[in-house]
Coordinates of C-alpha atoms in Angstrom, one line a residue:
Chain A
X1 CA -14.4 -39.5 4.1
X2 CA -15.0 -35.8 6.1
X3 CA -14.2 -33.3 3.6
X4 CA -13.8 -29.5 4.7
X5 CA -14.5 -28.5 0.8
X6 CA -16.6 -29.9 -1.5
X7 CA -16.4 -28.6 -5.2
X8 CA -19.4 -29.5 -7.4
X9 CA -19.4 -29.1 -11.2
X10 CA -17.0 -26.1 -10.8
X11 CA -16.9 -24.7 -14.4
X12 CA -14.8 -21.2 -15.2
X13 CA -14.8 -19.6 -18.4
X14 CA -12.5 -16.7 -19.6
X15 CA -13.9 -14.8 -22.6
X16 CA -15.9 -18.1 -23.5
X17 CA -12.8 -20.2 -23.1
X18 CA -13.4 -23.2 -20.4
X19 CA -10.4 -23.1 -18.2
X20 CA -12.3 -25.4 -15.8
X21 CA -14.5 -27.6 -17.0
X22 CA -16.8 -29.4 -14.5
X23 CA -14.6 -30.3 -11.6
X24 CA -15.7 -32.5 -8.8
X25 CA -13.7 -33.1 -5.9
X26 CA -13.4 -32.9 -2.0
X27 CA -10.8 -31.7 0.1
X28 CA -10.5 -34.1 3.3
X29 CA -10.3 -32.3 6.6
X30 CA -6.9 -32.2 8.5
X31 CA -5.2 -33.9 5.4
X32 CA -2.7 -32.7 3.0
X33 CA -4.1 -32.4 -0.7
X34 CA -1.8 -31.8 -3.6
X35 CA -3.1 -30.6 -6.7
X36 CA -1.1 -31.5 -9.8
X37 CA -1.0 -30.8 -13.5
X38 CA 0.9 -29.1 -16.2
X39 CA 1.2 -25.5 -17.0
X40 CA -2.4 -24.3 -18.0
X41 CA -4.4 -27.1 -16.5
X42 CA -6.3 -24.7 -14.4
X43 CA -4.8 -25.6 -11.2
X44 CA -3.7 -22.0 -9.9
X45 CA -7.4 -20.6 -11.2
X46 CA -9.0 -23.6 -9.3
X47 CA -6.9 -22.7 -6.0
X48 CA -8.3 -19.0 -6.6
X49 CA -11.6 -20.4 -6.6
X50 CA -11.1 -22.0 -3.3
X51 CA -10.2 -18.9 -1.5
X52 CA -12.8 -16.9 -3.2
X53 CA -10.6 -14.6 -5.5
X54 CA -12.4 -15.9 -8.6
X55 CA -16.2 -16.4 -8.8
X56 CA -17.1 -19.6 -10.8
X57 CA -19.4 -19.3 -14.2
X58 CA -21.2 -22.5 -12.7
X59 CA -20.9 -24.8 -9.7
X60 CA -20.8 -24.9 -6.3
X61 CA -18.1 -24.7 -3.8
X62 CA -19.0 -25.8 -0.2
X63 CA -16.9 -24.9 2.7
X64 CA -18.2 -26.6 5.7
X65 CA -21.5 -26.7 4.1
X66 CA -21.8 -23.3 3.2
X67 CA -21.5 -22.2 -0.4
X68 CA -19.1 -19.9 -0.7
X69 CA -19.3 -19.4 -4.7
X70 CA -22.7 -17.7 -3.9
X71 CA -21.7 -15.6 -0.9
X72 CA -21.5 -11.8 -0.5
X73 CA -18.4 -9.9 0.7
X74 CA -19.2 -9.9 4.4
X75 CA -20.1 -13.9 4.7
X76 CA -16.8 -14.5 2.6
X77 CA -14.8 -12.3 5.0
X78 CA -16.2 -14.5 7.7
X79 CA -15.0 -17.5 5.9
X80 CA -11.7 -16.0 5.2
X81 CA -10.6 -15.8 8.5
X82 CA -10.3 -19.4 8.7
X83 CA -8.0 -19.4 5.8
X84 CA -4.5 -18.9 5.2
X85 CA -2.8 -18.5 1.7
X86 CA 1.0 -18.3 0.9
X87 CA 1.0 -17.0 -2.5
X88 CA 3.7 -18.1 -5.2
X89 CA 5.3 -14.8 -5.2
X90 CA 5.3 -14.2 -1.2
X91 CA 3.1 -11.0 -1.6
X92 CA 4.8 -9.4 1.3
X93 CA 3.7 -5.7 2.0
X94 CA 7.1 -4.2 1.0
X95 CA 6.5 -0.9 3.0
X96 CA 6.5 -3.0 6.3
X97 CA 9.1 -5.1 8.2
X98 CA 9.0 -8.7 8.3
X99 CA 7.3 -8.6 11.9
X100 CA 4.7 -6.2 10.8
X101 CA 3.7 -8.1 7.8
X102 CA 3.3 -11.4 10.2
X103 CA 1.4 -8.8 12.7
X104 CA -1.0 -7.7 9.8
X105 CA -4.2 -10.2 10.5
X106 CA -3.5 -10.1 14.1
X107 CA -3.5 -6.5 14.5
X108 CA -6.8 -6.4 11.9
X109 CA -8.9 -9.3 13.3
X110 CA -8.2 -9.8 16.9
X111 CA -8.6 -8.0 19.9
X112 CA -5.0 -8.7 21.2
X113 CA -2.6 -6.6 23.1
X114 CA 0.6 -5.4 21.1
X115 CA 2.7 -7.3 23.4
X116 CA 0.8 -10.5 23.0
X117 CA 0.9 -9.9 19.3
X118 CA 4.7 -9.3 19.1
X119 CA 5.1 -12.8 20.8
X120 CA 3.1 -14.6 18.6
X121 CA 4.9 -12.9 15.6
X122 CA 8.2 -14.3 17.4
X123 CA 6.8 -17.9 17.5
X124 CA 5.4 -18.0 13.9
X125 CA 8.8 -16.8 12.8
X126 CA 10.8 -19.4 14.6
X127 CA 8.2 -21.9 13.3
X128 CA 9.6 -20.9 9.9
X129 CA 13.1 -20.8 11.0
X130 CA 13.3 -16.8 10.6
X131 CA 14.1 -15.8 14.4
X132 CA 15.9 -12.4 14.6
X133 CA 14.5 -11.5 11.0
X134 CA 11.5 -9.3 12.5
X135 CA 13.1 -5.7 11.6
X136 CA 14.3 -6.6 8.2
X137 CA 12.2 -5.2 5.3
X138 CA 11.3 -7.6 2.7
X139 CA 13.8 -6.2 -0.2
X140 CA 16.3 -7.0 2.3
X141 CA 16.0 -10.8 2.7
X142 CA 16.4 -13.5 0.1
X143 CA 13.4 -14.8 -1.7
X144 CA 13.4 -18.0 -0.1
X145 CA 13.0 -16.2 3.1
X146 CA 10.2 -14.4 1.6
X147 CA 8.5 -17.2 1.0
X148 CA 8.9 -18.3 4.5
X149 CA 7.6 -15.0 6.1
X150 CA 4.6 -15.5 3.7
X151 CA 4.2 -18.8 5.2
X152 CA 4.6 -17.5 9.0
X153 CA 2.0 -14.5 8.0
X154 CA -0.6 -17.2 6.7
X155 CA -0.8 -19.2 9.7
X156 CA -0.6 -16.1 11.7
X157 CA -4.1 -16.6 12.9
X158 CA -4.0 -20.5 13.2
X159 CA -6.3 -21.1 10.2
X160 CA -8.2 -24.1 9.7
X161 CA -7.0 -24.6 6.3
X162 CA -3.6 -23.0 4.5
X163 CA -3.3 -22.9 0.7
X164 CA 0.1 -22.8 -0.7
X165 CA 0.5 -21.8 -4.5
X166 CA 4.0 -23.6 -5.4
X167 CA 5.4 -23.3 -2.1
X168 CA 8.7 -24.8 -3.2
X169 CA 9.1 -23.1 -6.4
X170 CA 12.4 -20.9 -6.8
X171 CA 13.8 -22.5 -3.4
X172 CA 17.0 -24.4 -2.9
X173 CA 16.3 -28.3 -2.2
X174 CA 17.2 -27.7 1.7
X175 CA 14.8 -24.8 2.0
X176 CA 12.0 -26.4 -0.1
X177 CA 12.2 -29.4 1.8
X178 CA 12.1 -27.6 5.1
X179 CA 8.9 -26.1 4.0
X180 CA 7.5 -29.3 3.1
X181 CA 8.3 -30.7 6.7
X182 CA 6.7 -27.6 8.0
X183 CA 3.5 -28.3 6.0
X184 CA 3.6 -32.0 7.4
X185 CA 4.0 -30.4 10.9
X186 CA 1.2 -28.3 11.0
X187 CA -1.3 -30.9 9.4
X188 CA -0.1 -33.7 11.9
X189 CA 0.2 -31.9 14.9
X190 CA -2.3 -29.0 14.8
X191 CA -4.5 -30.9 12.2
X192 CA -4.6 -28.2 9.9
X193 CA -5.8 -29.0 6.4
X194 CA -3.5 -28.0 3.8
X195 CA -3.8 -27.6 -0.1
X196 CA -0.9 -27.4 -2.0
X197 CA -0.5 -26.5 -5.9
X198 CA 2.9 -27.7 -7.2
X199 CA 4.4 -29.6 -10.0
X200 CA 7.4 -30.8 -8.2
X201 CA 6.7 -34.6 -8.0
X202 CA 9.2 -35.3 -5.3
X203 CA 7.7 -32.8 -2.9
X204 CA 4.2 -33.8 -3.7
X205 CA 4.8 -37.6 -3.0
X206 CA 6.7 -36.7 0.3
X207 CA 3.7 -34.6 1.8
X208 CA 0.5 -35.8 -0.1
X209 CA -2.3 -37.6 1.5
X210 CA -4.6 -37.1 -1.3
X211 CA -3.3 -36.1 -5.0
X212 CA -5.5 -34.2 -7.2
X213 CA -4.5 -34.7 -10.9
X214 CA -5.7 -31.8 -13.1
X215 CA -5.5 -32.3 -16.8
X216 CA -7.4 -29.4 -19.2
X217 CA -9.6 -28.1 -16.5
X218 CA -10.9 -31.5 -15.6
X219 CA -10.3 -34.0 -12.8
X220 CA -7.9 -36.7 -14.4
X221 CA -7.1 -38.9 -11.3
X222 CA -7.7 -38.9 -7.5
X223 CA -6.1 -40.9 -5.0
X224 CA -3.4 -41.1 -2.5
X225 CA 0.5 -40.7 -3.3
X226 CA 0.6 -44.4 -3.7
X227 CA -2.2 -44.5 -6.1
X228 CA -1.0 -42.0 -8.3
X229 CA 2.6 -43.2 -8.5
X230 CA 1.2 -46.6 -9.6
X231 CA -1.4 -45.2 -11.9
X232 CA -2.4 -46.8 -15.3
X233 CA -3.2 -43.7 -17.0
X234 CA -0.9 -42.9 -19.7
X235 CA -0.8 -39.2 -19.0
X236 CA -0.3 -39.5 -15.5
X237 CA 2.7 -41.8 -15.9
X238 CA 4.1 -39.4 -18.4
X239 CA 3.6 -36.5 -16.0
X240 CA 5.1 -38.3 -13.1
X241 CA 8.1 -39.6 -15.0
X242 CA 8.6 -36.3 -16.7
X243 CA 9.4 -37.7 -20.3
X244 CA 9.0 -35.6 -23.4
X245 CA 7.1 -38.3 -25.4
X246 CA 4.2 -40.0 -24.4
X247 CA 0.4 -39.5 -24.8
X248 CA 1.4 -35.9 -25.2
X249 CA 3.8 -35.9 -28.0
X250 CA 6.3 -33.1 -28.1
X251 CA 6.9 -33.3 -31.8
X252 CA 3.5 -33.1 -32.6
X253 CA 2.7 -31.2 -35.8
X254 CA -1.2 -29.5 -35.9
X255 CA -3.2 -29.2 -38.9
X256 CA -3.4 -25.5 -37.8
X257 CA 0.2 -24.7 -37.8
X258 CA 0.4 -26.2 -41.4
X259 CA -2.5 -24.8 -42.6
X260 CA -1.5 -21.2 -41.0
X261 CA 1.6 -21.3 -42.5
X262 CA 0.9 -22.5 -46.3
X263 CA -2.4 -19.9 -46.4
X264 CA -0.2 -16.8 -45.6
Chain B
X1 CA -15.9 10.0 -41.5
X2 CA -18.7 11.7 -39.5
X3 CA -19.7 8.5 -38.2
X4 CA -16.4 7.5 -37.1
X5 CA -16.1 11.0 -35.3
X6 CA -19.4 10.4 -33.4
X7 CA -18.5 7.2 -32.5
X8 CA -15.6 8.5 -31.1
X9 CA -17.3 11.1 -29.1
X10 CA -19.9 8.4 -27.9
X11 CA -16.9 6.0 -26.8
X12 CA -15.3 9.0 -24.9
X13 CA -18.5 9.9 -23.1
X14 CA -19.4 6.6 -22.2
X15 CA -15.9 6.1 -20.8
X16 CA -15.9 9.6 -19.1
X17 CA -19.4 8.3 -17.5
X18 CA -18.2 5.0 -16.3
X19 CA -15.0 6.4 -15.1
X20 CA -17.0 9.1 -13.1
X21 CA -19.1 6.2 -11.9
X22 CA -16.3 3.9 -10.7
X23 CA -14.9 7.0 -8.9
X24 CA -18.3 7.7 -7.3
X25 CA -18.2 4.3 -5.9
X26 CA -14.7 4.1 -4.7
X27 CA -15.7 7.5 -2.9
X28 CA -18.6 6.0 -1.2
X29 CA -16.5 3.0 -0.1
X30 CA -14.0 5.6 1.4
X31 CA -16.9 7.6 3.1
X32 CA -18.2 4.4 4.6
X33 CA -15.0 3.1 5.9
X34 CA -14.3 6.9 7.2
X35 CA -17.6 6.7 9.2
X36 CA -16.5 3.3 10.2
X37 CA -13.2 4.7 11.6
X38 CA -15.1 7.3 13.5
X39 CA -17.1 4.7 15.2
X40 CA -14.1 2.4 16.0
X41 CA -11.0 4.2 15.4
X42 CA -9.0 1.0 15.5
X43 CA -10.0 0.2 11.9
X44 CA -7.8 3.1 10.8
X45 CA -4.5 1.5 9.7
X46 CA -2.6 4.0 11.9
X47 CA 1.1 3.1 10.7
X48 CA 0.3 3.5 6.9
X49 CA -1.7 6.7 8.2
X50 CA 1.2 8.1 9.9
X51 CA 3.8 7.2 7.2
X52 CA 1.5 8.7 4.5
X53 CA 1.3 12.0 6.5
X54 CA 5.0 12.1 6.8
X55 CA 5.8 11.4 3.1
X56 CA 3.2 13.6 1.5
X57 CA 3.7 16.6 3.6
X58 CA 7.4 16.7 5.1
X59 CA 9.0 15.7 1.7
X60 CA 6.8 18.3 -0.3
X61 CA 7.5 21.4 1.6
X62 CA 10.9 22.1 -0.2
X63 CA 9.5 21.8 -3.4
X64 CA 6.2 23.5 -2.8
X65 CA 7.9 26.3 -1.3
X66 CA 10.5 26.9 -4.3
X67 CA 7.5 26.6 -6.7
X68 CA 5.3 28.8 -4.8
X69 CA 7.9 31.6 -4.6
X70 CA 8.9 31.4 -8.2
X71 CA 5.2 31.9 -9.0
X72 CA 4.8 34.8 -6.9
X73 CA 7.7 36.3 -8.1
X74 CA 6.6 35.9 -12.1
X75 CA 3.1 37.2 -11.0
X76 CA 4.8 40.5 -9.6
X77 CA 6.7 41.1 -12.3
X78 CA 4.0 40.4 -14.7
X79 CA 1.5 42.5 -12.7
X80 CA 3.9 45.2 -12.4
X81 CA 4.5 45.4 -16.2
X82 CA 0.8 46.1 -16.8
X83 CA 0.1 48.1 -13.6
X84 CA 3.0 50.4 -14.4
X85 CA 1.0 51.9 -17.3
X86 CA -1.9 52.7 -15.3
X87 CA 0.4 54.2 -12.2
X88 CA -0.7 51.7 -10.3
X89 CA 2.5 50.1 -9.4
X90 CA 1.7 50.1 -5.8
X91 CA -1.0 47.8 -6.3
X92 CA 1.3 44.9 -7.1
X93 CA 1.1 43.5 -3.8
X94 CA -2.4 43.3 -3.6
X95 CA -2.7 41.8 -6.7
X96 CA -0.2 39.2 -5.9
X97 CA -1.8 38.2 -2.5
X98 CA -5.4 37.8 -3.9
X99 CA -4.2 35.7 -6.6
X100 CA -2.2 33.4 -4.7
X101 CA -4.6 33.1 -2.0
X102 CA -7.7 32.6 -4.2
X103 CA -6.3 30.7 -7.1
X104 CA -2.6 30.0 -7.4
X105 CA -1.6 28.7 -4.0
X106 CA -4.2 25.9 -4.1
X107 CA -3.6 25.3 -7.9
X108 CA -0.1 24.9 -7.8
X109 CA 0.1 23.0 -4.8
X110 CA -2.4 20.5 -6.4
X111 CA -0.4 20.4 -9.5
X112 CA 3.0 19.9 -7.5
X113 CA 1.4 17.1 -5.3
X114 CA -0.6 15.4 -8.3
X115 CA 2.8 14.9 -10.0
X116 CA 4.8 14.0 -6.9
X117 CA 2.2 11.9 -4.6
X118 CA -0.5 11.0 -7.3
X119 CA 2.0 9.4 -9.4
X120 CA 3.6 7.8 -6.4
X121 CA 0.2 6.2 -5.2
X122 CA -0.6 5.1 -8.7
X123 CA 2.6 3.4 -9.0
X124 CA 2.5 1.9 -5.6
X125 CA -1.0 0.4 -5.4
X126 CA -0.3 -0.9 -9.2
X127 CA 2.7 -2.9 -8.4
X128 CA 1.1 -4.0 -5.1
X129 CA -1.9 -5.3 -7.6
X130 CA 0.9 -6.9 -9.7
X131 CA 2.6 -8.6 -7.1
X132 CA -0.6 -10.1 -5.5
X133 CA -0.5 -8.1 -2.4
X134 CA -3.9 -6.9 -3.0
X135 CA -5.1 -10.2 -3.5
X136 CA -3.2 -11.2 -0.2
X137 CA -5.1 -8.6 1.7
X138 CA -8.4 -9.6 0.3
X139 CA -7.7 -13.5 1.3
X140 CA -6.7 -12.1 4.9
X141 CA -10.2 -10.6 5.1
X142 CA -8.8 -6.9 5.0
X143 CA -10.5 -5.1 2.5
X144 CA -8.2 -3.0 0.3
X145 CA -10.1 0.3 0.3
X146 CA -10.1 0.4 3.9
X147 CA -6.3 -0.4 4.4
X148 CA -4.9 1.1 1.2
X149 CA -7.2 3.8 -0.1
X150 CA -8.6 5.3 3.1
X151 CA -5.2 6.2 4.7
X152 CA -4.0 7.9 1.6
X153 CA -7.2 10.0 1.1
X154 CA -7.1 11.2 4.6
X155 CA -3.5 12.2 4.8
X156 CA -3.9 13.9 1.6
X157 CA -6.9 15.8 2.7
X158 CA -4.9 17.1 5.8
X159 CA -1.7 17.8 3.9
X160 CA -2.6 19.5 0.8
X161 CA -4.2 22.3 2.6
X162 CA -1.5 22.7 4.8
X163 CA 0.8 22.7 1.9
X164 CA -1.4 25.1 0.1
X165 CA -1.0 27.6 3.1
X166 CA 2.7 27.2 2.5
X167 CA 2.3 27.8 -1.2
X168 CA 0.3 31.1 -0.3
X169 CA 2.7 32.3 1.6
X170 CA 5.7 31.6 -0.1
X171 CA 4.1 33.3 -3.1
X172 CA 3.3 36.4 -1.3
X173 CA 7.0 36.2 -0.1
X174 CA 8.3 36.0 -3.3
X175 CA 6.1 38.8 -4.8
X176 CA 7.2 41.2 -2.2
X177 CA 10.9 40.3 -2.7
X178 CA 10.5 41.0 -6.5
X179 CA 8.6 43.9 -5.5
X180 CA 10.9 45.6 -3.0
X181 CA 14.1 44.8 -4.7
X182 CA 13.6 44.5 -8.6
X183 CA 10.6 47.0 -8.9
X184 CA 11.5 49.5 -6.0
X185 CA 8.1 49.6 -4.5
X186 CA 8.2 51.0 -1.0
X187 CA 8.0 48.1 1.3
X188 CA 5.6 49.5 3.8
X189 CA 3.2 50.5 1.1
X190 CA 3.6 46.9 -0.5
X191 CA 2.5 45.2 2.6
X192 CA -0.1 47.6 3.5
X193 CA -1.6 47.2 0.3
X194 CA -1.6 43.5 0.4
X195 CA -3.4 43.5 3.7
X196 CA -5.7 45.8 2.7
X197 CA -6.8 43.8 -0.3
X198 CA -6.8 40.4 1.1
X199 CA -10.0 39.2 2.8
X200 CA -10.7 36.0 4.8
X201 CA -13.0 34.6 2.1
X202 CA -10.1 34.8 -0.3
X203 CA -8.1 32.5 1.9
X204 CA -10.9 29.7 2.9
X205 CA -12.0 29.4 -0.4
X206 CA -8.8 28.7 -1.5
X207 CA -8.4 26.0 1.3
X208 CA -11.9 24.7 0.1
X209 CA -10.8 24.1 -3.3
X210 CA -7.6 22.3 -2.2
X211 CA -9.7 19.9 0.0
X212 CA -11.5 19.3 -3.1
X213 CA -8.4 18.6 -5.2
X214 CA -6.8 16.4 -2.4
X215 CA -10.0 14.2 -2.6
X216 CA -9.6 14.0 -6.5
X217 CA -6.0 13.3 -6.5
X218 CA -6.1 10.8 -4.0
X219 CA -9.3 9.0 -5.1
X220 CA -7.9 9.2 -9.1
X221 CA -4.4 7.8 -8.1
X222 CA -5.8 5.0 -5.7
X223 CA -8.4 4.0 -8.4
X224 CA -6.1 4.0 -11.4
X225 CA -3.3 2.0 -9.1
X226 CA -5.9 -0.5 -8.1
X227 CA -7.1 -1.1 -11.5
X228 CA -4.0 -2.4 -13.1
X229 CA -3.9 -5.8 -14.6
X230 CA -1.0 -7.1 -16.2
X231 CA 2.5 -6.3 -15.9
X232 CA 4.9 -3.6 -15.2
X233 CA 3.9 -1.5 -18.6
X234 CA 0.5 -1.5 -16.8
X235 CA 1.9 0.1 -13.8
X236 CA 3.5 2.7 -15.9
X237 CA 0.4 3.5 -17.8
X238 CA -1.8 3.7 -14.6
X239 CA 0.8 6.1 -13.1
X240 CA 0.7 8.5 -16.2
X241 CA -2.9 8.1 -16.3
X242 CA -3.5 9.1 -12.6
X243 CA -1.3 12.3 -13.1
X244 CA -3.1 13.3 -16.4
X245 CA -6.6 12.7 -15.4
X246 CA -6.0 14.4 -12.0
X247 CA -4.6 17.5 -13.4
X248 CA -7.4 17.7 -16.0
X249 CA -10.1 17.2 -13.2
X250 CA -8.3 19.9 -11.0
X251 CA -8.5 22.5 -13.6
X252 CA -12.2 21.7 -14.8
X253 CA -13.3 21.3 -11.1
X254 CA -11.4 24.6 -10.1
X255 CA -13.2 26.6 -12.9
X256 CA -16.5 25.3 -11.9
X257 CA -15.6 25.9 -8.3
X258 CA -14.7 29.6 -9.1
X259 CA -17.5 30.2 -10.9
X260 CA -19.9 29.0 -8.2
X261 CA -18.2 30.7 -5.3
X262 CA -17.5 34.1 -6.9
X263 CA -20.7 34.4 -9.3
X264 CA -23.2 32.2 -7.9
X265 CA -23.0 32.6 -4.1
Chain C
X1 CA -13.8 -19.3 28.7
X2 CA -14.1 -19.2 32.4
X3 CA -10.9 -18.5 34.9
X4 CA -11.2 -19.6 38.5
X5 CA -8.9 -18.4 41.2
X6 CA -8.0 -19.9 44.2
X7 CA -5.4 -20.2 46.9
X8 CA -4.0 -23.9 47.9
X9 CA -0.9 -24.1 50.4
X10 CA 0.1 -20.7 49.6
X11 CA 0.0 -21.3 45.7
X12 CA -2.2 -19.3 43.4
X13 CA -4.0 -21.8 41.1
X14 CA -5.7 -20.3 38.3
X15 CA -8.0 -23.0 36.8
X16 CA -9.1 -22.3 33.4
X17 CA -12.1 -23.7 31.4
X18 CA -13.0 -23.7 27.9
X19 CA -11.4 -22.7 24.8
X20 CA -8.3 -20.5 25.0
X21 CA -8.5 -18.4 21.6
X22 CA -7.6 -15.0 20.1
X23 CA -10.9 -13.8 21.8
X24 CA -10.7 -15.1 25.1
X25 CA -6.9 -15.1 25.7
X26 CA -6.9 -11.5 26.6
X27 CA -9.2 -12.4 29.7
X28 CA -6.7 -14.7 30.7
X29 CA -3.8 -12.3 30.1
X30 CA -5.5 -9.9 32.3
X31 CA -6.3 -12.4 35.2
X32 CA -2.4 -13.4 34.9
X33 CA -1.2 -9.6 34.9
X34 CA -3.0 -9.2 38.2
X35 CA -1.1 -11.8 39.8
X36 CA 2.1 -10.8 38.3
X37 CA 1.7 -7.3 39.2
X38 CA 1.0 -8.6 43.0
X39 CA 4.2 -10.7 42.6
X40 CA 2.6 -13.6 43.4
X41 CA 5.4 -16.0 44.1
X42 CA 4.0 -19.4 43.2
X43 CA 1.5 -19.8 40.3
X44 CA 0.0 -23.0 38.9
X45 CA -2.3 -22.9 35.8
X46 CA -4.4 -25.5 35.4
X47 CA -5.3 -26.4 31.9
X48 CA -7.3 -29.7 32.5
X49 CA -10.5 -28.2 31.0
X50 CA -9.1 -26.5 27.9
X51 CA -9.8 -28.6 24.7
X52 CA -8.6 -26.3 22.4
X53 CA -5.7 -23.5 22.7
X54 CA -4.3 -21.4 19.8
X55 CA -1.1 -19.1 19.5
X56 CA -2.5 -16.4 21.6
X57 CA -2.9 -18.9 24.4
X58 CA 0.7 -19.6 24.1
X59 CA 1.7 -16.0 23.7
X60 CA -0.3 -15.1 26.9
X61 CA 1.7 -17.9 29.0
X62 CA 5.0 -16.7 27.6
X63 CA 4.1 -13.3 28.6
X64 CA 3.0 -14.3 32.0
X65 CA 6.4 -16.2 32.2
X66 CA 8.4 -13.3 31.2
X67 CA 6.5 -11.0 34.2
X68 CA 7.2 -13.7 36.9
X69 CA 10.8 -14.5 36.1
X70 CA 11.5 -11.0 36.7
X71 CA 10.8 -11.3 40.4
X72 CA 11.9 -15.0 40.5
X73 CA 8.4 -16.2 40.8
X74 CA 7.5 -19.7 39.7
X75 CA 5.2 -20.8 37.0
X76 CA 4.1 -24.2 36.4
X77 CA 1.4 -25.4 33.6
X78 CA -0.5 -28.2 34.8
X79 CA -2.5 -31.2 33.2
X80 CA -2.4 -30.2 29.7
X81 CA -4.4 -32.3 27.3
X82 CA -2.5 -33.9 24.5
X83 CA -3.8 -31.4 21.7
X84 CA -2.8 -28.4 24.0
X85 CA 0.5 -29.8 24.5
X86 CA 1.3 -30.2 20.9
X87 CA 0.6 -26.5 20.5
X88 CA 3.7 -25.9 22.8
X89 CA 5.9 -28.9 21.2
X90 CA 5.2 -27.2 17.7
X91 CA 6.1 -23.7 18.9
X92 CA 9.1 -25.3 20.6
X93 CA 8.3 -24.2 24.1
X94 CA 7.6 -27.3 25.9
X95 CA 11.4 -26.8 27.0
X96 CA 11.1 -23.3 28.7
X97 CA 7.9 -24.0 30.8
X98 CA 7.6 -26.2 33.8
X99 CA 4.9 -28.7 32.8
X100 CA 3.2 -31.3 35.1
X101 CA 0.7 -34.0 34.5
X102 CA -0.6 -33.8 37.8
X103 CA -1.8 -31.2 40.4
X104 CA 0.1 -32.9 43.1
X105 CA 3.3 -33.2 40.7
X106 CA 2.7 -29.5 40.1
X107 CA 2.3 -28.4 43.8
X108 CA 5.5 -30.4 44.3
X109 CA 7.4 -28.5 41.4
X110 CA 6.2 -25.1 42.3
X111 CA 8.0 -26.0 45.8
X112 CA 4.9 -25.7 48.1

């Protein structure tokens, strides 16, 4: 399989606590990879490593053969031109209109004329279903709309790979499935690679070509949506079915808890 | 006890040194991107620059005028009180004008702007940091110092000297009004004395100082804003810090600059 | 990217060769603007040798279409590769352009 990103022995420690503990995985080119896992499993940290917002404690991240874990700022900026990122909280610039937000990467990185940029902005906004909203400010539109603007901005430069941090979180089911459809379209028609971090099962299985299941900073299982759905791993089963009882018991009573209470 | 005390001094010194080093690094970055703008003007984020110029400048004219005029008036009242004993009441105008141009104009303009604009910059950049907007810039391969810090530093470097001139002028007007109507000084004598006392050096040294203050305020505020990590309480803390650190630095630097300009040169 | 201008049966034919991306499309824009400024009534843009096109390419064509519409000129995009065509489809712009699969068909559509 042709991997656009190859992660090898990725370890990240915050103050000595390992959040990622030896991750080995590949992101296939032109496919949709969904990263799943419970809260605190390290999936957001993993994503931030892929886009170079975190430096790993050890290990390598190869983007098209280049190790971005050891790159300087200029090299990283070059790589980032082929990245698009949609943040969980949209991260729109509040002092700019919707149109200007989408235009930022175009104005900064291309020699295009302002009239061409305006047309591209319109095309991108139509893609996310927001035609006519150019002149609104982020505080004037709803959370779901902000997310769609963030997506329009992420794909403004036609990136090779788009990263999505919880694209469906906080959206109504219709808007969420619209964004799913958009991710599918971009991937199928334009051959864009997508990396999606989510814990929403329904959406994950609808779009995923490959699912990476993270647990406690390690890759628990990698496979197609179907393989994961039919997994025999107890934790994966519990996660998919959303049961409170399983290998991760809800009513666990830890030694430390009792000890702590009795000692005080 | 003594060890604690010494430890505290050591910590504070270390903190001051590392803070100064970080400010210096930020300044070096700003200078580098400024040089870049001179070579390729396209690299200046024009919209932000224009926006900052107007918000910093126009919106501060009123308050600067008011504070400037009040300080000029107070200065005239206080000066007259002492000068009267020497029979030098007519020199009130000279004193007010020289003090405003050399010292008080630049200083009050800087302090008002520090509270108004410095706090605003720190809060704005701080919340951008909290809401991942700065990360978004980084992932778009847009360096936050060029995109956020540079236009603010440049705008303040242009606007603060302008506001200082307004403060100088309004202070002189305030002093004149007090001198004429409250102290009963002959207006022609007041103006003549003022013009005789005021030399060009008073004005341009004042403006040089305000240029330095503007860089200090912008750098400290941007630095505080961009180093926010955590939630909204961190934004609040950064905002306060920005104002406090800027004011302390302004006064210390003012002291040094005055000593150098009037005694060493 | 290379741009070749020629005239066939009083039709301006613009032949584009190479990738049409953020860095090359300003050149195409300039070439098309020149034609629009001259009010060329019939323009065919031949895209047979364009392997890759991004949004800036589409935007350039939209701008050309806007300009030619103003003086009732005709603009046909001919012989697009499927990959390029899908860029139009995903932007929902395959409807507003006159597209054509062969040069002879394009000449017919432009009314030569």
